[in-house]
Tab-separated table of C-alpha atoms in Angstrom:
chain	number	residue	atom	x	y	z
A	1	MET	CA	3.788	-8.790	-8.267
A	2	LEU	CA	4.654	-8.359	-11.810
A	3	GLN	CA	2.885	-10.968	-14.065
A	4	LEU	CA	4.877	-14.030	-15.559
A	5	GLN	CA	3.431	-13.103	-19.339
A	6	ALA	CA	4.779	-9.865	-19.313
A	7	ILE	CA	8.128	-10.714	-18.082
A	8	ARG	CA	8.166	-13.321	-20.533
A	9	GLU	CA	7.383	-11.340	-23.322
A	10	ASP	CA	8.695	-7.926	-21.663
A	11	LYS	CA	11.838	-8.664	-20.279
A	12	GLU	CA	14.542	-6.161	-21.652
A	13	GLN	CA	12.072	-3.437	-21.086
A	14	ILE	CA	11.659	-4.240	-17.747
A	15	VAL	CA	14.657	-4.971	-17.148
A	16	GLU	CA	15.662	-1.394	-18.207
A	17	ALA	CA	12.572	0.837	-16.376
A	18	LEU	CA	13.594	-1.207	-13.045
A	19	LYS	CA	17.016	0.541	-13.353
A	20	LYS	CA	14.935	3.866	-12.381
A	21	ARG	CA	14.768	2.366	-9.153
A	22	ASN	CA	18.407	1.860	-9.283
A	23	ILE	CA	18.386	-1.791	-9.224
A	24	ASP	CA	19.785	-4.563	-11.486
A	25	ALA	CA	16.644	-6.990	-12.094
A	26	LEU	CA	18.370	-9.094	-14.754
A	27	PRO	CA	19.780	-11.897	-12.465
A	28	LEU	CA	16.206	-11.618	-10.642
A	29	ILE	CA	14.126	-11.984	-13.666
A	30	GLU	CA	16.693	-14.728	-15.402
A	31	ASN	CA	16.168	-16.649	-12.215
A	32	VAL	CA	12.115	-16.303	-12.655
A	33	LEU	CA	11.853	-17.314	-16.465
A	34	GLN	CA	14.243	-20.211	-15.374
A	35	LEU	CA	11.964	-21.510	-12.550
A	36	ASP	CA	9.304	-20.477	-14.962
A	37	GLU	CA	9.938	-22.752	-17.841
A	38	LYS	CA	11.045	-25.701	-15.054
A	39	ARG	CA	8.047	-25.284	-13.874
A	40	ARG	CA	5.616	-25.681	-17.089
A	41	ALA	CA	8.067	-28.415	-18.331
A	42	LEU	CA	6.974	-30.528	-14.895
A	43	GLN	CA	3.065	-29.072	-15.396
A	44	THR	CA	3.407	-31.021	-18.890
A	45	ARG	CA	5.132	-34.037	-17.922
A	46	LEU	CA	2.372	-34.806	-14.674
A	47	ASP	CA	-0.297	-33.656	-17.660
A	48	ASN	CA	0.596	-36.502	-19.444
A	49	THR	CA	1.506	-38.735	-16.374
A	50	LEU	CA	-1.899	-38.217	-15.605
A	51	ALA	CA	-3.215	-38.663	-19.106
A	52	GLU	CA	-1.499	-41.785	-19.223
A	53	SER	CA	-2.733	-43.048	-16.185
A	54	ASN	CA	-5.909	-42.180	-16.713
A	55	SER	CA	-6.005	-43.884	-20.820
A	56	ILE	CA	-4.521	-47.205	-18.599
A	57	SER	CA	-7.114	-47.486	-16.312
A	58	LYS	CA	-10.312	-47.667	-18.531
A	59	GLU	CA	-8.316	-50.497	-20.710
A	60	ILE	CA	-7.841	-52.387	-17.785
A	61	GLY	CA	-12.044	-51.864	-17.298
A	62	ILE	CA	-12.287	-52.650	-20.501
A	63	LEU	CA	-10.300	-55.814	-20.236
A	64	TYR	CA	-11.621	-57.099	-16.813
A	65	LYS	CA	-14.938	-56.605	-19.066
A	66	SER	CA	-13.883	-58.959	-21.648
A	67	GLY	CA	-11.961	-61.994	-19.311
A	68	LYS	CA	-8.700	-61.101	-19.968
A	69	ALA	CA	-6.926	-60.403	-16.129
A	70	ALA	CA	-3.955	-61.587	-17.082
A	71	GLU	CA	-3.125	-58.321	-19.466
A	72	ALA	CA	-5.119	-56.182	-16.827
A	73	ASN	CA	-3.214	-56.767	-14.207
A	74	VAL	CA	-0.012	-56.620	-16.190
A	75	LEU	CA	-1.501	-52.699	-16.483
A	76	LYS	CA	-1.796	-52.260	-12.955
A	77	GLU	CA	1.591	-53.043	-11.935
A	78	ARG	CA	2.241	-49.999	-14.757
A	79	THR	CA	-0.833	-47.836	-13.049
A	80	GLY	CA	0.879	-48.386	-9.682
A	81	SER	CA	4.457	-46.782	-11.427
A	82	LEU	CA	2.467	-44.196	-12.956
A	83	LYS	CA	1.165	-42.939	-9.510
A	84	GLU	CA	4.134	-42.467	-8.078
A	85	GLU	CA	5.677	-40.568	-10.559
A	86	SER	CA	2.888	-38.354	-10.329
A	87	LYS	CA	3.067	-38.153	-6.839
A	88	GLU	CA	6.366	-37.059	-7.130
A	89	LEU	CA	5.601	-34.900	-10.113
A	90	ASN	CA	3.106	-33.181	-8.042
A	91	GLU	CA	5.632	-32.714	-5.176
A	92	ALA	CA	8.236	-31.072	-7.556
A	93	LEU	CA	6.174	-28.953	-8.872
A	94	THR	CA	4.592	-27.936	-5.852
A	95	ALA	CA	7.649	-26.943	-4.390
A	96	THR	CA	8.820	-24.722	-8.073
A	97	ALA	CA	6.096	-23.243	-7.928
A	98	THR	CA	6.771	-21.785	-4.154
A	99	ASP	CA	10.433	-20.781	-5.129
A	100	LEU	CA	9.096	-19.141	-8.551
A	101	GLN	CA	6.003	-17.110	-6.534
A	102	ASN	CA	8.969	-16.338	-3.605
A	103	LEU	CA	10.952	-14.655	-6.319
A	104	LEU	CA	7.977	-12.887	-8.273
A	105	TYR	CA	7.335	-11.264	-4.981
A	106	GLN	CA	11.112	-9.911	-4.785
A	107	ILE	CA	10.535	-7.831	-7.856
A	108	PRO	CA	9.233	-3.768	-7.342
A	109	ASN	CA	6.647	-2.346	-9.681
A	110	VAL	CA	7.220	-0.521	-13.156
A	111	PRO	CA	8.155	2.518	-12.237
A	112	HIS	CA	5.487	5.047	-14.926
A	113	GLU	CA	7.092	6.945	-17.939
A	114	SER	CA	6.999	9.843	-15.648
A	115	VAL	CA	8.500	9.188	-12.611
A	116	PRO	CA	12.087	10.587	-12.447
A	117	ALA	CA	15.592	9.139	-12.323
A	118	GLY	CA	17.043	9.525	-9.249
A	119	SER	CA	18.387	8.035	-5.764
A	120	THR	CA	16.733	9.749	-2.724
A	121	GLU	CA	14.235	11.857	-1.339
A	122	GLU	CA	16.411	15.173	-2.970
A	123	ASP	CA	15.993	13.874	-6.117
A	124	ASN	CA	12.065	14.153	-6.033
A	125	GLU	CA	10.590	16.715	-8.801
A	126	GLU	CA	8.628	19.604	-7.029
A	127	VAL	CA	5.638	19.842	-9.439
A	128	TYR	CA	3.090	22.039	-7.499
A	129	ARG	CA	3.144	24.373	-4.527
A	130	GLU	CA	0.595	26.598	-3.321
A	131	GLY	CA	0.049	29.006	-0.310
A	132	ASP	CA	1.989	31.220	1.898
A	133	ILE	CA	4.685	30.181	3.688
A	134	PRO	CA	3.361	32.575	7.481
A	135	THR	CA	5.799	34.900	9.219
A	136	LEU	CA	5.677	33.967	12.942
A	137	LYS	CA	7.132	36.103	15.334
A	138	GLU	CA	10.786	35.698	16.730
A	139	GLY	CA	10.456	33.474	19.139
A	140	ALA	CA	8.044	31.080	17.905
A	141	LEU	CA	8.340	27.713	19.090
A	142	PRO	CA	8.049	23.857	17.103
A	143	HIS	CA	4.883	21.771	18.051
A	144	TRP	CA	6.932	19.728	20.886
A	145	GLU	CA	7.247	22.739	22.810
A	146	LEU	CA	3.744	24.052	21.630
A	147	ALA	CA	2.113	20.238	23.353
A	148	LYS	CA	3.860	20.973	26.688
A	149	ARG	CA	3.133	24.694	26.908
A	150	TYR	CA	-0.797	24.248	26.313
A	151	ASP	CA	-1.190	20.645	27.902
A	152	ILE	CA	-2.313	19.100	24.766
A	153	ILE	CA	0.019	16.310	23.790
A	154	ASP	CA	2.274	14.414	26.151
A	155	PHE	CA	4.970	12.141	25.279
A	156	GLU	CA	6.380	11.604	28.264
A	157	LEU	CA	3.522	10.148	29.689
A	158	GLY	CA	3.024	8.450	25.806
A	159	VAL	CA	6.506	6.663	26.482
A	160	LYS	CA	5.713	5.448	30.579
A	161	ILE	CA	2.463	3.991	29.190
A	162	ALA	CA	3.642	2.226	26.104
A	163	GLY	CA	7.498	4.069	24.724
A	164	ALA	CA	8.086	6.263	22.745
A	165	GLY	CA	5.763	7.191	19.339
A	166	PHE	CA	3.196	6.632	21.086
A	167	PRO	CA	2.009	10.224	22.756
A	168	VAL	CA	-1.138	10.738	24.662
A	169	TYR	CA	-3.201	13.718	23.230
A	170	LYS	CA	-4.906	15.829	26.300
A	171	GLY	CA	-8.065	17.992	26.045
A	172	LYS	CA	-8.769	20.524	23.120
A	173	GLY	CA	-5.492	18.319	21.292
A	174	ALA	CA	-7.683	15.275	21.544
A	175	ARG	CA	-10.628	16.934	20.390
A	176	LEU	CA	-8.811	18.694	17.453
A	177	GLN	CA	-7.276	15.528	16.806
A	178	ARG	CA	-11.155	14.146	16.601
A	179	ALA	CA	-12.568	17.233	14.420
A	180	LEU	CA	-9.951	16.657	11.708
A	181	ILE	CA	-10.973	12.807	11.627
A	182	SER	CA	-14.535	14.094	11.380
A	183	TYR	CA	-13.647	16.772	8.992
A	184	PHE	CA	-11.335	14.419	6.483
A	185	LEU	CA	-14.348	11.681	6.314
A	186	ASP	CA	-16.907	14.174	5.631
A	187	LYS	CA	-15.130	15.359	2.847
A	188	ASN	CA	-14.004	12.300	1.597
A	189	SER	CA	-17.543	11.245	1.747
A	190	ALA	CA	-19.183	14.509	-0.166
A	191	ALA	CA	-16.891	13.416	-2.562
A	192	GLY	CA	-18.336	10.027	-3.120
A	193	TYR	CA	-16.261	7.731	-1.482
A	194	ASN	CA	-18.213	5.596	0.812
A	195	GLU	CA	-16.679	5.379	4.231
A	196	ILE	CA	-16.170	2.138	6.519
A	197	GLN	CA	-14.493	0.625	9.083
A	198	VAL	CA	-12.260	-2.232	9.073
A	199	PRO	CA	-10.361	-4.284	11.088
A	200	HIS	CA	-6.831	-2.716	12.630
A	201	LEU	CA	-5.572	-6.523	12.912
A	202	VAL	CA	-4.951	-8.451	9.181
A	203	ASN	CA	-3.635	-12.153	8.182
A	204	GLU	CA	-0.690	-12.873	6.293
A	205	ALA	CA	-2.383	-13.416	3.214
A	206	SER	CA	-4.000	-9.785	3.382
A	207	GLY	CA	-0.097	-8.467	4.520
A	208	TYR	CA	1.193	-10.066	0.826
A	209	GLY	CA	-1.823	-9.470	-0.690
A	210	THR	CA	-0.828	-5.571	-1.014
A	211	GLY	CA	2.809	-5.796	-0.595
A	212	GLN	CA	4.009	-5.194	2.545
A	213	LEU	CA	4.588	-8.772	2.598
A	214	PRO	CA	7.678	-9.236	2.678
A	215	ASP	CA	9.015	-5.714	1.683
A	216	LYS	CA	7.803	-4.347	5.466
A	217	GLU	CA	7.466	-7.006	7.366
A	218	GLY	CA	10.743	-5.514	9.849
A	219	GLN	CA	8.569	-2.379	9.886
A	220	MET	CA	5.419	-4.389	10.902
A	221	TYR	CA	4.177	-5.316	14.441
A	222	HIS	CA	3.451	-8.995	14.564
A	223	VAL	CA	1.157	-11.032	17.235
A	224	GLY	CA	3.276	-14.221	17.216
A	225	GLU	CA	0.883	-16.314	18.471
A	226	ASP	CA	-2.058	-15.730	16.107
A	227	ASP	CA	-0.160	-14.842	13.318
A	228	LEU	CA	-1.873	-11.138	12.711
A	229	TYR	CA	0.071	-8.334	11.704
A	230	LEU	CA	-1.275	-4.594	13.167
A	231	ILE	CA	-2.100	-2.707	10.296
A	232	PRO	CA	0.455	0.018	9.033
A	233	THR	CA	-2.261	1.950	6.913
A	234	ALA	CA	-6.019	1.064	6.249
A	235	GLU	CA	-4.935	0.449	2.275
A	236	VAL	CA	-4.190	-3.229	3.834
A	237	PRO	CA	-7.985	-3.768	5.301
A	238	VAL	CA	-9.799	-1.627	2.716
A	239	THR	CA	-7.736	-3.609	-0.340
A	240	ASN	CA	-7.985	-6.794	0.729
A	241	ILE	CA	-12.487	-6.362	0.883
A	242	PHE	CA	-11.395	-7.379	-3.455
A	243	ARG	CA	-8.901	-9.884	-2.605
A	244	ASP	CA	-9.877	-12.845	-4.852
A	245	VAL	CA	-13.254	-10.930	-6.189
A	246	ILE	CA	-14.294	-10.888	-9.824
A	247	LEU	CA	-15.869	-7.846	-10.634
A	248	ASN	CA	-17.812	-6.427	-13.592
A	249	GLU	CA	-16.933	-3.736	-15.271
A	250	SER	CA	-20.171	-1.522	-14.192
A	251	ASP	CA	-18.861	-1.644	-10.837
A	252	PHE	CA	-16.056	0.699	-11.550
A	253	PRO	CA	-15.413	3.031	-9.934
A	254	ILE	CA	-14.919	1.780	-6.555
A	255	THR	CA	-14.398	3.854	-4.051
A	256	HIS	CA	-13.596	4.229	-0.182
A	257	THR	CA	-12.581	5.673	2.312
A	258	ALA	CA	-11.624	4.732	6.202
A	259	TYR	CA	-10.210	5.821	9.633
A	260	THR	CA	-8.136	3.763	11.437
A	261	PRO	CA	-5.139	3.750	13.829
A	262	CYS	CA	-1.657	3.014	12.154
A	263	PHE	CA	0.952	1.101	13.460
A	264	ARG	CA	4.537	1.137	12.381
A	265	ARG	CA	7.937	0.119	14.385
A	266	GLU	CA	10.512	2.435	12.156
A	267	ALA	CA	13.454	1.207	13.553
A	268	GLY	CA	16.266	3.195	13.617
A	269	SER	CA	14.786	6.645	13.592
A	270	TYR	CA	16.401	9.534	15.673
A	271	GLY	CA	17.203	13.346	15.453
A	272	ALA	CA	15.652	16.143	16.177
A	273	HIS	CA	13.725	15.846	12.528
A	274	VAL	CA	11.625	12.805	14.507
A	275	ARG	CA	10.658	14.391	17.464
A	276	GLY	CA	7.477	15.195	18.890
A	277	LEU	CA	4.694	14.042	16.149
A	278	ASN	CA	7.236	13.848	13.361
A	279	ARG	CA	7.682	10.016	13.447
A	280	LEU	CA	5.318	8.119	15.412
A	281	HIS	CA	4.782	4.077	16.144
A	282	GLN	CA	1.457	4.589	16.762
A	283	PHE	CA	-0.618	7.589	14.961
A	284	ASP	CA	-3.993	8.252	13.038
A	285	LYS	CA	-4.979	8.660	9.465
A	286	VAL	CA	-7.916	8.724	7.459
A	287	GLU	CA	-7.305	6.798	3.919
A	288	ILE	CA	-8.936	6.813	0.297
A	289	VAL	CA	-8.563	3.393	-1.760
A	290	ARG	CA	-9.837	3.216	-5.508
A	291	VAL	CA	-10.655	-0.259	-7.207
A	292	GLU	CA	-10.266	1.066	-11.158
A	293	HIS	CA	-10.721	0.032	-14.803
A	294	PRO	CA	-7.380	0.512	-16.011
A	295	ALA	CA	-8.453	2.788	-18.816
A	296	LYS	CA	-9.303	5.186	-16.021
A	297	SER	CA	-6.848	4.809	-13.039
A	298	TYR	CA	-4.644	7.750	-14.118
A	299	GLU	CA	-7.819	10.062	-14.435
A	300	ALA	CA	-8.883	8.790	-10.818
A	301	LEU	CA	-5.401	9.909	-9.548
A	302	ASP	CA	-5.229	13.307	-10.947
A	303	ALA	CA	-8.768	13.346	-9.240
A	304	MET	CA	-7.542	12.254	-5.955
A	305	VAL	CA	-4.799	14.472	-6.025
A	306	GLU	CA	-6.693	17.490	-6.946
A	307	HIS	CA	-9.095	16.110	-3.468
A	308	VAL	CA	-5.698	16.528	-1.087
A	309	LYS	CA	-5.228	19.972	-2.938
A	310	ASN	CA	-8.740	21.110	-2.052
A	311	ILE	CA	-8.852	19.851	1.997
A	312	LEU	CA	-5.109	21.923	2.344
A	313	ARG	CA	-6.834	25.058	0.764
A	314	GLU	CA	-9.401	24.806	3.002
A	315	LEU	CA	-7.275	24.328	5.899
A	316	LYS	CA	-4.489	27.126	4.533
A	317	LEU	CA	-1.739	25.473	4.786
A	318	PRO	CA	1.424	26.252	2.581
A	319	TYR	CA	2.120	22.837	0.681
A	320	ARG	CA	3.574	21.457	-1.998
A	321	ILE	CA	3.407	18.455	-4.337
A	322	LEU	CA	6.344	16.489	-5.119
A	323	ARG	CA	6.852	13.436	-7.858
A	324	LEU	CA	8.707	10.725	-6.213
A	325	CYS	CA	11.974	9.542	-8.300
A	326	GLY	CA	12.741	6.055	-8.572
A	327	GLY	CA	14.934	5.468	-5.878
A	328	ASP	CA	12.386	6.901	-3.238
A	329	LEU	CA	9.483	5.256	-4.925
A	330	GLY	CA	7.547	3.199	-2.743
A	331	PHE	CA	8.074	-0.827	-3.707
A	332	THR	CA	4.315	-1.498	-5.133
A	333	ALA	CA	3.779	1.747	-6.717
A	334	ALA	CA	4.253	3.003	-10.436
A	335	LEU	CA	3.861	6.434	-9.638
A	336	THR	CA	3.241	8.487	-6.358
A	337	TYR	CA	2.817	12.054	-5.260
A	338	ASP	CA	3.860	13.303	-2.159
A	339	PHE	CA	2.291	16.561	-0.240
A	340	GLU	CA	4.408	18.215	1.893
A	341	VAL	CA	2.835	20.920	4.310
A	342	PHE	CA	5.462	23.686	5.559
A	343	SER	CA	6.327	24.110	9.091
A	344	THR	CA	7.066	27.264	9.775
A	345	ALA	CA	8.960	26.726	13.189
A	346	GLN	CA	10.441	24.009	12.213
A	347	ASP	CA	11.232	25.850	8.833
A	348	ARG	CA	10.855	22.191	7.378
A	349	TRP	CA	8.449	20.425	4.816
A	350	LEU	CA	6.497	17.604	6.550
A	351	GLU	CA	5.088	14.989	4.410
A	352	ILE	CA	1.343	14.021	5.309
A	353	SER	CA	0.356	12.489	2.215
A	354	SER	CA	1.071	9.947	-0.262
A	355	VAL	CA	-1.210	9.288	-3.612
A	356	SER	CA	0.017	6.303	-5.725
A	357	ASN	CA	-1.053	4.294	-8.280
A	358	PHE	CA	-0.247	0.672	-7.952
A	359	GLU	CA	-1.784	-0.266	-11.692
A	360	THR	CA	-2.364	-4.093	-11.800
A	361	PHE	CA	1.043	-4.837	-9.251
A	362	GLN	CA	-1.510	-5.202	-6.446
A	363	ALA	CA	-4.148	-6.364	-7.602
A	364	ASN	CA	-2.017	-9.767	-9.639
A	365	ARG	CA	-1.288	-10.337	-5.531
A	366	LEU	CA	-5.036	-9.986	-4.627
A	367	LYS	CA	-6.491	-11.887	-7.615
A	368	LEU	CA	-8.454	-9.061	-8.306
A	369	ARG	CA	-10.158	-9.180	-11.804
A	370	TYR	CA	-12.857	-7.806	-13.529
A	371	LYS	CA	-15.063	-9.569	-16.657
A	372	ASP	CA	-13.979	-7.163	-19.764
A	373	GLU	CA	-16.749	-6.584	-22.173
A	374	ASN	CA	-15.685	-10.118	-23.872
A	375	GLY	CA	-16.367	-11.795	-21.076
A	376	LYS	CA	-12.532	-12.265	-20.064
A	377	SER	CA	-10.428	-11.541	-16.849
A	378	GLN	CA	-8.569	-8.896	-16.620
A	379	LEU	CA	-6.550	-7.085	-13.765
A	380	ALA	CA	-7.895	-4.343	-12.413
A	381	HIS	CA	-5.624	-1.627	-10.975
A	382	THR	CA	-5.494	-0.295	-7.536
A	383	LEU	CA	-5.172	3.289	-5.820
A	384	ASN	CA	-4.913	4.479	-2.702
A	385	GLY	CA	-3.843	7.466	-1.042
A	386	SER	CA	-3.845	10.060	2.497
A	387	SER	CA	-6.337	12.310	3.345
A	388	LEU	CA	-4.984	12.685	5.356
A	389	ALA	CA	-2.355	11.310	7.737
A	390	LEU	CA	-2.902	13.211	11.030
A	391	PRO	CA	0.027	13.688	13.315
A	392	ARG	CA	2.523	16.189	10.662
A	393	VAL	CA	-0.878	17.833	9.750
A	394	LEU	CA	-2.098	18.559	13.269
A	395	ALA	CA	2.087	19.608	13.671
A	396	GLY	CA	1.511	22.052	10.741
A	397	ILE	CA	-1.919	23.828	12.290
A	398	LEU	CA	-0.099	24.196	16.019
A	399	GLU	CA	2.937	25.792	14.197
A	400	ASN	CA	1.622	28.016	11.430
A	401	TYR	CA	-1.434	28.562	13.467
A	402	GLN	CA	0.428	30.095	16.894
A	403	THR	CA	0.477	33.576	18.200
A	404	GLU	CA	1.396	35.349	21.013
A	405	ASP	CA	-1.901	34.424	22.799
A	406	GLY	CA	-2.770	31.149	22.221
A	407	ILE	CA	-3.316	28.577	18.708
A	408	GLN	CA	-5.937	29.907	16.123
A	409	ILE	CA	-7.738	26.671	14.908
A	410	PRO	CA	-8.489	27.031	11.322
A	411	GLU	CA	-11.978	28.553	9.924
A	412	VAL	CA	-12.891	24.889	8.018
A	413	LEU	CA	-12.498	23.394	11.668
A	414	ILE	CA	-14.222	25.159	14.205
A	415	PRO	CA	-17.496	23.757	13.596
A	416	TYR	CA	-16.079	20.555	14.343
A	417	THR	CA	-13.748	21.315	17.544
A	418	GLY	CA	-16.632	23.720	19.234
A	419	PHE	CA	-13.629	26.437	19.793
A	420	ASP	CA	-11.389	28.955	17.774
A	421	LYS	CA	-8.556	28.972	20.045
A	422	ILE	CA	-5.939	27.021	22.149
A	423	ASP	CA	-5.135	29.053	25.163
């Protein structure tokens, strides 16, 4: 959520920056400023009314002590009307503050100056590429065919149990999945991230805190009776650990990693490009989350990008990095780098990680602050990244490592799997 003070002071710059997202934010910004002015005027009237009421109450006490009961009773009538007025003002103030908050929730984050202009994923900027794309023999299969041939993932059984998008991993497929989770967590821990386990359901306040609500409400599974949401990413519960927290500068950097299943409705996705593991309703992901001093957050973002690079190098998967354009940038992000692995069998790039800096956008919603050197409260910066999302990494391994007599296991994973081939 953007800060009101920034909107007041930098309205034109914010409106201009949000044009990178292909939106005209001026009407919304103007409404915010009007409501803010109304809220502040109501607050002033309420403060004055309460001050007058307190002053009269003291005067009444003095009059009674002085034996001037008649004069005191006249003033008591005035305090009655002031109490009614303050009640009405307080109700109006609460309603206005709620309307203002709801409007602020609708404004996305301001893109970083390095974010390229553009409308769709086709306008994203490739900034890095590494790894040789393997040459597969004729007849190479996509991962959903390989999964069936070697009986390691059963998509039809998942449909029977839950529905499309809920695969069942079997045998060496399940063990490879578990191996990837352990490998990712070990890599993150070795890089200084503190491993934690978090709930897989969150309350509404947590959804609003990291910006999934109200923006992505339609993509989240909601447990109505308990008013809880299944998490779309570990970013939500991990970052909400710091909701309503005031840190010290010495606490930075805060680095966490967590494995969780993730749940996304992904309504309306059909076609070959979402077959198999390409688009799921339930999938596993290992996440890294950082809380940083604002002066260090972009240095931290670069370190996160290098960390994910190192993992993909060890897996020996060809990958590229994209800087997302304004039109493809997530609602809460100021800058995002997407990692994509090349699927040789599908002849296409598959997104396997997003690494983002949210600057103060989430922290403002979370009320996540720190005390600066002068003892003044400031908003921290939050960042997160997939390290990594499993389905498309697994798809890339199955497809790129396939041979005529089985699927080789990346060397770095063999100590985790206990086998070197799926056959």
